[in-house]
Amino acid sequence: EYMGEETDPLKSAHSEMTQHLKSQELPLDNTQNLETLLQSSEGEVRHHIGIEQQLKIYIDSIQAKLEETEKELKDVKNKHSKELDDYKTQFTDLKQKVDEYVEIIEIKTKENLELEEKFKSAEEKYRILETKYTISNLSNEIICKNNKLFSKEPSSEITKNTLMCLKKNSRNDTKNSIFSTSKPG
């Protein structure tokens, strides 16, 4: 259509000029010179129209490439935006898990410290009981030796009295150690 619009005025201008020249009845040489000049001008116009059409095609091609590139860029932006959102979600989830683990570690550390304190306390109570038991045994031995030395009873009577004494002391020490260790600390 574009070329058709430009071509029709050229043809009409050419035919008008040709008719005008014929009506003037110029000598043949002048008419031929003008005809040659007119044909040369028509050729240049056609050449320019061709270049214009090529430029239009080139511009349309560049425009299409630009639109395609803009679409690709938009797609890439959308893809990267989605990936970024996914990474943000993953980061948030991981941060939450890390916070939970840190909290668990803090709780376990506190529980561990409490258990260490209980263990130290139980260990101290054990040492005290062990000391009491040792003292009790030594005390019983001393009592037995004293009874043996200072007693005027025959040796079988001494042994009975000593055994009764030891049993009595042993029961008292056991009761005392049980009640002292079972109290909450």
PDB file of C-alpha atoms in Angstrom:
ATOM      1  CA  GLU A   1       0.000   0.000   0.000  1.00  0.00           C
ATOM      2  CA  TYR A   2       2.777   2.346   0.985  1.00  0.00           C
ATOM      3  CA  MET A   3       4.594   1.868  -2.284  1.00  0.00           C
ATOM      4  CA  GLY A   4       1.361   2.043  -4.208  1.00  0.00           C
ATOM      5  CA  GLU A   5       0.522   5.428  -2.758  1.00  0.00           C
ATOM      6  CA  GLU A   6       3.935   6.793  -3.720  1.00  0.00           C
ATOM      7  CA  THR A   7       3.944   5.199  -7.175  1.00  0.00           C
ATOM      8  CA  ASP A   8       0.598   6.569  -8.307  1.00  0.00           C
ATOM      9  CA  PRO A   9       1.555  10.220  -7.830  1.00  0.00           C
ATOM     10  CA  LEU A  10       4.795   9.573  -9.692  1.00  0.00           C
ATOM     11  CA  LYS A  11       2.971   8.008 -12.603  1.00  0.00           C
ATOM     12  CA  SER A  12       0.446  10.789 -12.706  1.00  0.00           C
ATOM     13  CA  ALA A  13       3.208  13.412 -12.451  1.00  0.00           C
ATOM     14  CA  HIS A  14       5.105  11.651 -15.227  1.00  0.00           C
ATOM     15  CA  SER A  15       2.078  11.447 -17.480  1.00  0.00           C
ATOM     16  CA  GLU A  16       1.183  15.067 -16.771  1.00  0.00           C
ATOM     17  CA  MET A  17       4.682  16.174 -17.562  1.00  0.00           C
ATOM     18  CA  THR A  18       4.768  14.075 -20.696  1.00  0.00           C
ATOM     19  CA  GLN A  19       1.475  15.550 -21.872  1.00  0.00           C
ATOM     20  CA  HIS A  20       2.628  19.022 -21.032  1.00  0.00           C
ATOM     21  CA  LEU A  21       5.816  18.531 -23.022  1.00  0.00           C
ATOM     22  CA  LYS A  22       3.924  17.129 -25.978  1.00  0.00           C
ATOM     23  CA  SER A  23       1.566  20.031 -25.952  1.00  0.00           C
ATOM     24  CA  GLN A  24       4.467  22.412 -26.088  1.00  0.00           C
ATOM     25  CA  GLU A  25       5.873  20.657 -29.098  1.00  0.00           C
ATOM     26  CA  LEU A  26       9.433  21.259 -28.154  1.00  0.00           C
ATOM     27  CA  PRO A  27      12.130  19.999 -30.349  1.00  0.00           C
ATOM     28  CA  LEU A  28      12.826  16.328 -29.990  1.00  0.00           C
ATOM     29  CA  ASP A  29      16.179  16.726 -28.271  1.00  0.00           C
ATOM     30  CA  ASN A  30      14.743  18.790 -25.458  1.00  0.00           C
ATOM     31  CA  THR A  31      11.913  16.356 -24.961  1.00  0.00           C
ATOM     32  CA  GLN A  32      14.284  13.443 -24.851  1.00  0.00           C
ATOM     33  CA  ASN A  33      16.528  15.255 -22.387  1.00  0.00           C
ATOM     34  CA  LEU A  34      13.566  16.001 -20.183  1.00  0.00           C
ATOM     35  CA  GLU A  35      12.332  12.425 -20.578  1.00  0.00           C
ATOM     36  CA  THR A  36      15.768  11.122 -19.552  1.00  0.00           C
ATOM     37  CA  LEU A  37      15.880  13.551 -16.644  1.00  0.00           C
ATOM     38  CA  LEU A  38      12.379  12.507 -15.576  1.00  0.00           C
ATOM     39  CA  GLN A  39      13.278   8.807 -15.761  1.00  0.00           C
ATOM     40  CA  SER A  40      16.439   9.456 -13.750  1.00  0.00           C
ATOM     41  CA  SER A  41      14.418  11.323 -11.113  1.00  0.00           C
ATOM     42  CA  GLU A  42      11.873   8.498 -11.037  1.00  0.00           C
ATOM     43  CA  GLY A  43      14.743   6.009 -10.499  1.00  0.00           C
ATOM     44  CA  GLU A  44      16.144   8.031  -7.622  1.00  0.00           C
ATOM     45  CA  VAL A  45      12.681   8.308  -6.039  1.00  0.00           C
ATOM     46  CA  ARG A  46      12.183   4.546  -6.393  1.00  0.00           C
ATOM     47  CA  HIS A  47      15.634   3.956  -4.910  1.00  0.00           C
ATOM     48  CA  HIS A  48      14.809   6.188  -1.934  1.00  0.00           C
ATOM     49  CA  ILE A  49      11.447   4.444  -1.504  1.00  0.00           C
ATOM     50  CA  GLY A  50      13.255   1.070  -1.518  1.00  0.00           C
ATOM     51  CA  ILE A  51      15.721   2.299   1.099  1.00  0.00           C
ATOM     52  CA  GLU A  52      12.826   3.660   3.142  1.00  0.00           C
ATOM     53  CA  GLN A  53      11.075   0.271   2.962  1.00  0.00           C
ATOM     54  CA  GLN A  54      14.286  -1.515   3.950  1.00  0.00           C
ATOM     55  CA  LEU A  55      14.692   0.880   6.893  1.00  0.00           C
ATOM     56  CA  LYS A  56      11.072   0.249   7.899  1.00  0.00           C
ATOM     57  CA  ILE A  57      11.650  -3.528   7.778  1.00  0.00           C
ATOM     58  CA  TYR A  58      14.896  -3.108   9.750  1.00  0.00           C
ATOM     59  CA  ILE A  59      13.154  -0.886  12.346  1.00  0.00           C
ATOM     60  CA  ASP A  60      10.313  -3.415  12.655  1.00  0.00           C
ATOM     61  CA  SER A  61      12.894  -6.193  13.107  1.00  0.00           C
ATOM     62  CA  ILE A  62      14.781  -4.207  15.763  1.00  0.00           C
ATOM     63  CA  GLN A  63      11.471  -3.351  17.476  1.00  0.00           C
ATOM     64  CA  ALA A  64      10.505  -7.051  17.547  1.00  0.00           C
ATOM     65  CA  LYS A  65      13.928  -7.980  18.965  1.00  0.00           C
ATOM     66  CA  LEU A  66      13.600  -5.222  21.570  1.00  0.00           C
ATOM     67  CA  GLU A  67      10.152  -6.447  22.606  1.00  0.00           C
ATOM     68  CA  GLU A  68      11.440 -10.039  22.767  1.00  0.00           C
ATOM     69  CA  THR A  69      14.431  -8.925  24.851  1.00  0.00           C
ATOM     70  CA  GLU A  70      12.178  -6.919  27.176  1.00  0.00           C
ATOM     71  CA  LYS A  71       9.942  -9.993  27.580  1.00  0.00           C
ATOM     72  CA  GLU A  72      12.962 -12.193  28.322  1.00  0.00           C
ATOM     73  CA  LEU A  73      14.236  -9.619  30.811  1.00  0.00           C
ATOM     74  CA  LYS A  74      10.841  -9.524  32.507  1.00  0.00           C
ATOM     75  CA  ASP A  75      10.767 -13.341  32.629  1.00  0.00           C
ATOM     76  CA  VAL A  76      14.276 -13.413  34.115  1.00  0.00           C
ATOM     77  CA  LYS A  77      13.303 -10.764  36.682  1.00  0.00           C
ATOM     78  CA  ASN A  78      10.206 -12.755  37.626  1.00  0.00           C
ATOM     79  CA  LYS A  79      12.226 -15.969  37.874  1.00  0.00           C
ATOM     80  CA  HIS A  80      14.918 -14.330  40.005  1.00  0.00           C
ATOM     81  CA  SER A  81      12.301 -12.617  42.119  1.00  0.00           C
ATOM     82  CA  LYS A  82      10.611 -15.980  42.754  1.00  0.00           C
ATOM     83  CA  GLU A  83      13.970 -17.602  43.521  1.00  0.00           C
ATOM     84  CA  LEU A  84      14.813 -14.733  45.875  1.00  0.00           C
ATOM     85  CA  ASP A  85      11.462 -15.177  47.629  1.00  0.00           C
ATOM     86  CA  ASP A  86      12.151 -18.920  47.899  1.00  0.00           C
ATOM     87  CA  TYR A  87      15.599 -18.218  49.370  1.00  0.00           C
ATOM     88  CA  LYS A  88      14.113 -15.722  51.812  1.00  0.00           C
ATOM     89  CA  THR A  89      11.545 -18.335  52.900  1.00  0.00           C
ATOM     90  CA  GLN A  90      14.266 -20.977  53.271  1.00  0.00           C
ATOM     91  CA  PHE A  91      16.443 -18.522  55.195  1.00  0.00           C
ATOM     92  CA  THR A  92      13.542 -17.667  57.512  1.00  0.00           C
ATOM     93  CA  ASP A  93      12.810 -21.375  58.083  1.00  0.00           C
ATOM     94  CA  LEU A  94      16.481 -22.132  58.756  1.00  0.00           C
ATOM     95  CA  LYS A  95      16.800 -19.152  61.091  1.00  0.00           C
ATOM     96  CA  GLN A  96      13.739 -20.342  62.990  1.00  0.00           C
ATOM     97  CA  LYS A  97      15.224 -23.852  63.269  1.00  0.00           C
ATOM     98  CA  VAL A  98      18.556 -22.426  64.443  1.00  0.00           C
ATOM     99  CA  ASP A  99      16.730 -20.341  67.051  1.00  0.00           C
ATOM    100  CA  GLU A 100      14.854 -23.452  68.208  1.00  0.00           C
ATOM    101  CA  TYR A 101      18.115 -25.421  68.432  1.00  0.00           C
ATOM    102  CA  VAL A 102      19.790 -22.581  70.331  1.00  0.00           C
ATOM    103  CA  GLU A 103      16.869 -22.574  72.761  1.00  0.00           C
ATOM    104  CA  ILE A 104      17.089 -26.378  73.153  1.00  0.00           C
ATOM    105  CA  ILE A 105      20.851 -26.121  73.737  1.00  0.00           C
ATOM    106  CA  GLU A 106      20.287 -23.441  76.385  1.00  0.00           C
ATOM    107  CA  ILE A 107      17.670 -25.604  78.125  1.00  0.00           C
ATOM    108  CA  LYS A 108      19.913 -28.693  77.955  1.00  0.00           C
ATOM    109  CA  THR A 109      22.879 -26.683  79.242  1.00  0.00           C
ATOM    110  CA  LYS A 110      20.788 -25.443  82.162  1.00  0.00           C
ATOM    111  CA  GLU A 111      19.549 -28.992  82.854  1.00  0.00           C
ATOM    112  CA  ASN A 112      23.142 -30.245  82.635  1.00  0.00           C
ATOM    113  CA  LEU A 113      24.293 -27.631  85.150  1.00  0.00           C
ATOM    114  CA  GLU A 114      21.439 -28.582  87.476  1.00  0.00           C
ATOM    115  CA  LEU A 115      22.360 -32.272  87.143  1.00  0.00           C
ATOM    116  CA  GLU A 116      26.005 -31.445  87.842  1.00  0.00           C
ATOM    117  CA  GLU A 117      24.940 -29.578  90.986  1.00  0.00           C
ATOM    118  CA  LYS A 118      22.754 -32.522  92.055  1.00  0.00           C
ATOM    119  CA  PHE A 119      25.622 -34.911  91.347  1.00  0.00           C
ATOM    120  CA  LYS A 120      28.028 -32.774  93.388  1.00  0.00           C
ATOM    121  CA  SER A 121      25.485 -32.634  96.186  1.00  0.00           C
ATOM    122  CA  ALA A 122      24.929 -36.404  96.036  1.00  0.00           C
ATOM    123  CA  GLU A 123      28.683 -36.950  95.926  1.00  0.00           C
ATOM    124  CA  GLU A 124      29.117 -34.725  98.974  1.00  0.00           C
ATOM    125  CA  LYS A 125      26.347 -36.590 100.812  1.00  0.00           C
ATOM    126  CA  TYR A 126      28.037 -39.879  99.887  1.00  0.00           C
ATOM    127  CA  ARG A 127      31.347 -38.636 101.286  1.00  0.00           C
ATOM    128  CA  ILE A 128      29.604 -37.546 104.475  1.00  0.00           C
ATOM    129  CA  LEU A 129      27.897 -40.931 104.792  1.00  0.00           C
ATOM    130  CA  GLU A 130      31.140 -42.705 104.097  1.00  0.00           C
ATOM    131  CA  THR A 131      32.845 -40.600 106.749  1.00  0.00           C
ATOM    132  CA  LYS A 132      30.026 -41.264 109.230  1.00  0.00           C
ATOM    133  CA  TYR A 133      30.222 -44.974 108.471  1.00  0.00           C
ATOM    134  CA  THR A 134      33.970 -44.975 108.950  1.00  0.00           C
ATOM    135  CA  ILE A 135      33.628 -43.011 112.184  1.00  0.00           C
ATOM    136  CA  SER A 136      30.883 -45.358 113.321  1.00  0.00           C
ATOM    137  CA  ASN A 137      33.022 -48.416 112.613  1.00  0.00           C
ATOM    138  CA  LEU A 138      35.979 -46.872 114.372  1.00  0.00           C
ATOM    139  CA  SER A 139      33.753 -45.859 117.236  1.00  0.00           C
ATOM    140  CA  ASN A 140      32.364 -49.392 117.498  1.00  0.00           C
ATOM    141  CA  GLU A 141      35.858 -50.817 117.420  1.00  0.00           C
ATOM    142  CA  ILE A 142      36.932 -48.461 120.180  1.00  0.00           C
ATOM    143  CA  ILE A 143      33.861 -49.330 122.215  1.00  0.00           C
ATOM    144  CA  CYS A 144      34.473 -53.002 121.719  1.00  0.00           C
ATOM    145  CA  LYS A 145      38.122 -52.684 122.704  1.00  0.00           C
ATOM    146  CA  ASN A 146      37.169 -50.584 125.718  1.00  0.00           C
ATOM    147  CA  ASN A 147      34.577 -53.114 126.761  1.00  0.00           C
ATOM    148  CA  LYS A 148      37.104 -55.866 126.397  1.00  0.00           C
ATOM    149  CA  LEU A 149      39.738 -54.039 128.368  1.00  0.00           C
ATOM    150  CA  PHE A 150      37.622 -52.626 131.143  1.00  0.00           C
ATOM    151  CA  SER A 151      35.132 -55.337 131.564  1.00  0.00           C
ATOM    152  CA  LYS A 152      35.395 -57.860 134.312  1.00  0.00           C
ATOM    153  CA  GLU A 153      32.990 -60.200 132.671  1.00  0.00           C
ATOM    154  CA  PRO A 154      34.130 -63.405 131.099  1.00  0.00           C
ATOM    155  CA  SER A 155      35.082 -63.114 127.468  1.00  0.00           C
ATOM    156  CA  SER A 156      31.865 -64.677 126.117  1.00  0.00           C
ATOM    157  CA  GLU A 157      29.812 -62.096 128.003  1.00  0.00           C
ATOM    158  CA  ILE A 158      32.019 -59.346 126.638  1.00  0.00           C
ATOM    159  CA  THR A 159      31.485 -60.583 123.141  1.00  0.00           C
ATOM    160  CA  LYS A 160      27.699 -60.621 123.589  1.00  0.00           C
ATOM    161  CA  ASN A 161      27.653 -57.150 125.072  1.00  0.00           C
ATOM    162  CA  THR A 162      29.984 -55.869 122.391  1.00  0.00           C
ATOM    163  CA  LEU A 163      27.874 -57.338 119.620  1.00  0.00           C
ATOM    164  CA  MET A 164      24.716 -55.835 121.089  1.00  0.00           C
ATOM    165  CA  CYS A 165      26.451 -52.518 121.365  1.00  0.00           C
ATOM    166  CA  LEU A 166      27.656 -52.678 117.803  1.00  0.00           C
ATOM    167  CA  LYS A 167      24.214 -53.628 116.465  1.00  0.00           C
ATOM    168  CA  LYS A 168      22.578 -50.807 118.372  1.00  0.00           C
ATOM    169  CA  ASN A 169      25.114 -48.243 117.144  1.00  0.00           C
ATOM    170  CA  SER A 170      24.935 -49.572 113.608  1.00  0.00           C
ATOM    171  CA  ARG A 171      21.124 -49.248 113.507  1.00  0.00           C
ATOM    172  CA  ASN A 172      21.240 -45.715 114.860  1.00  0.00           C
ATOM    173  CA  ASP A 173      23.885 -44.688 112.322  1.00  0.00           C
ATOM    174  CA  THR A 174      21.958 -46.253 109.441  1.00  0.00           C
ATOM    175  CA  LYS A 175      18.742 -44.500 110.490  1.00  0.00           C
ATOM    176  CA  ASN A 176      20.522 -41.167 110.828  1.00  0.00           C
ATOM    177  CA  SER A 177      22.241 -41.500 107.453  1.00  0.00           C
ATOM    178  CA  ILE A 178      19.020 -42.525 105.680  1.00  0.00           C
ATOM    179  CA  PHE A 179      17.041 -39.636 107.097  1.00  0.00           C
ATOM    180  CA  SER A 180      19.787 -37.101 106.442  1.00  0.00           C
ATOM    181  CA  THR A 181      20.189 -38.162 102.780  1.00  0.00           C
ATOM    182  CA  SER A 182      16.494 -38.429 101.946  1.00  0.00           C
ATOM    183  CA  LYS A 183      15.756 -34.818 102.818  1.00  0.00           C
ATOM    184  CA  PRO A 184      15.433 -32.647  99.701  1.00  0.00           C
ATOM    185  CA  GLY A 185      18.407 -30.351  99.264  1.00  0.00           C
TER     186      GLY A 185
END
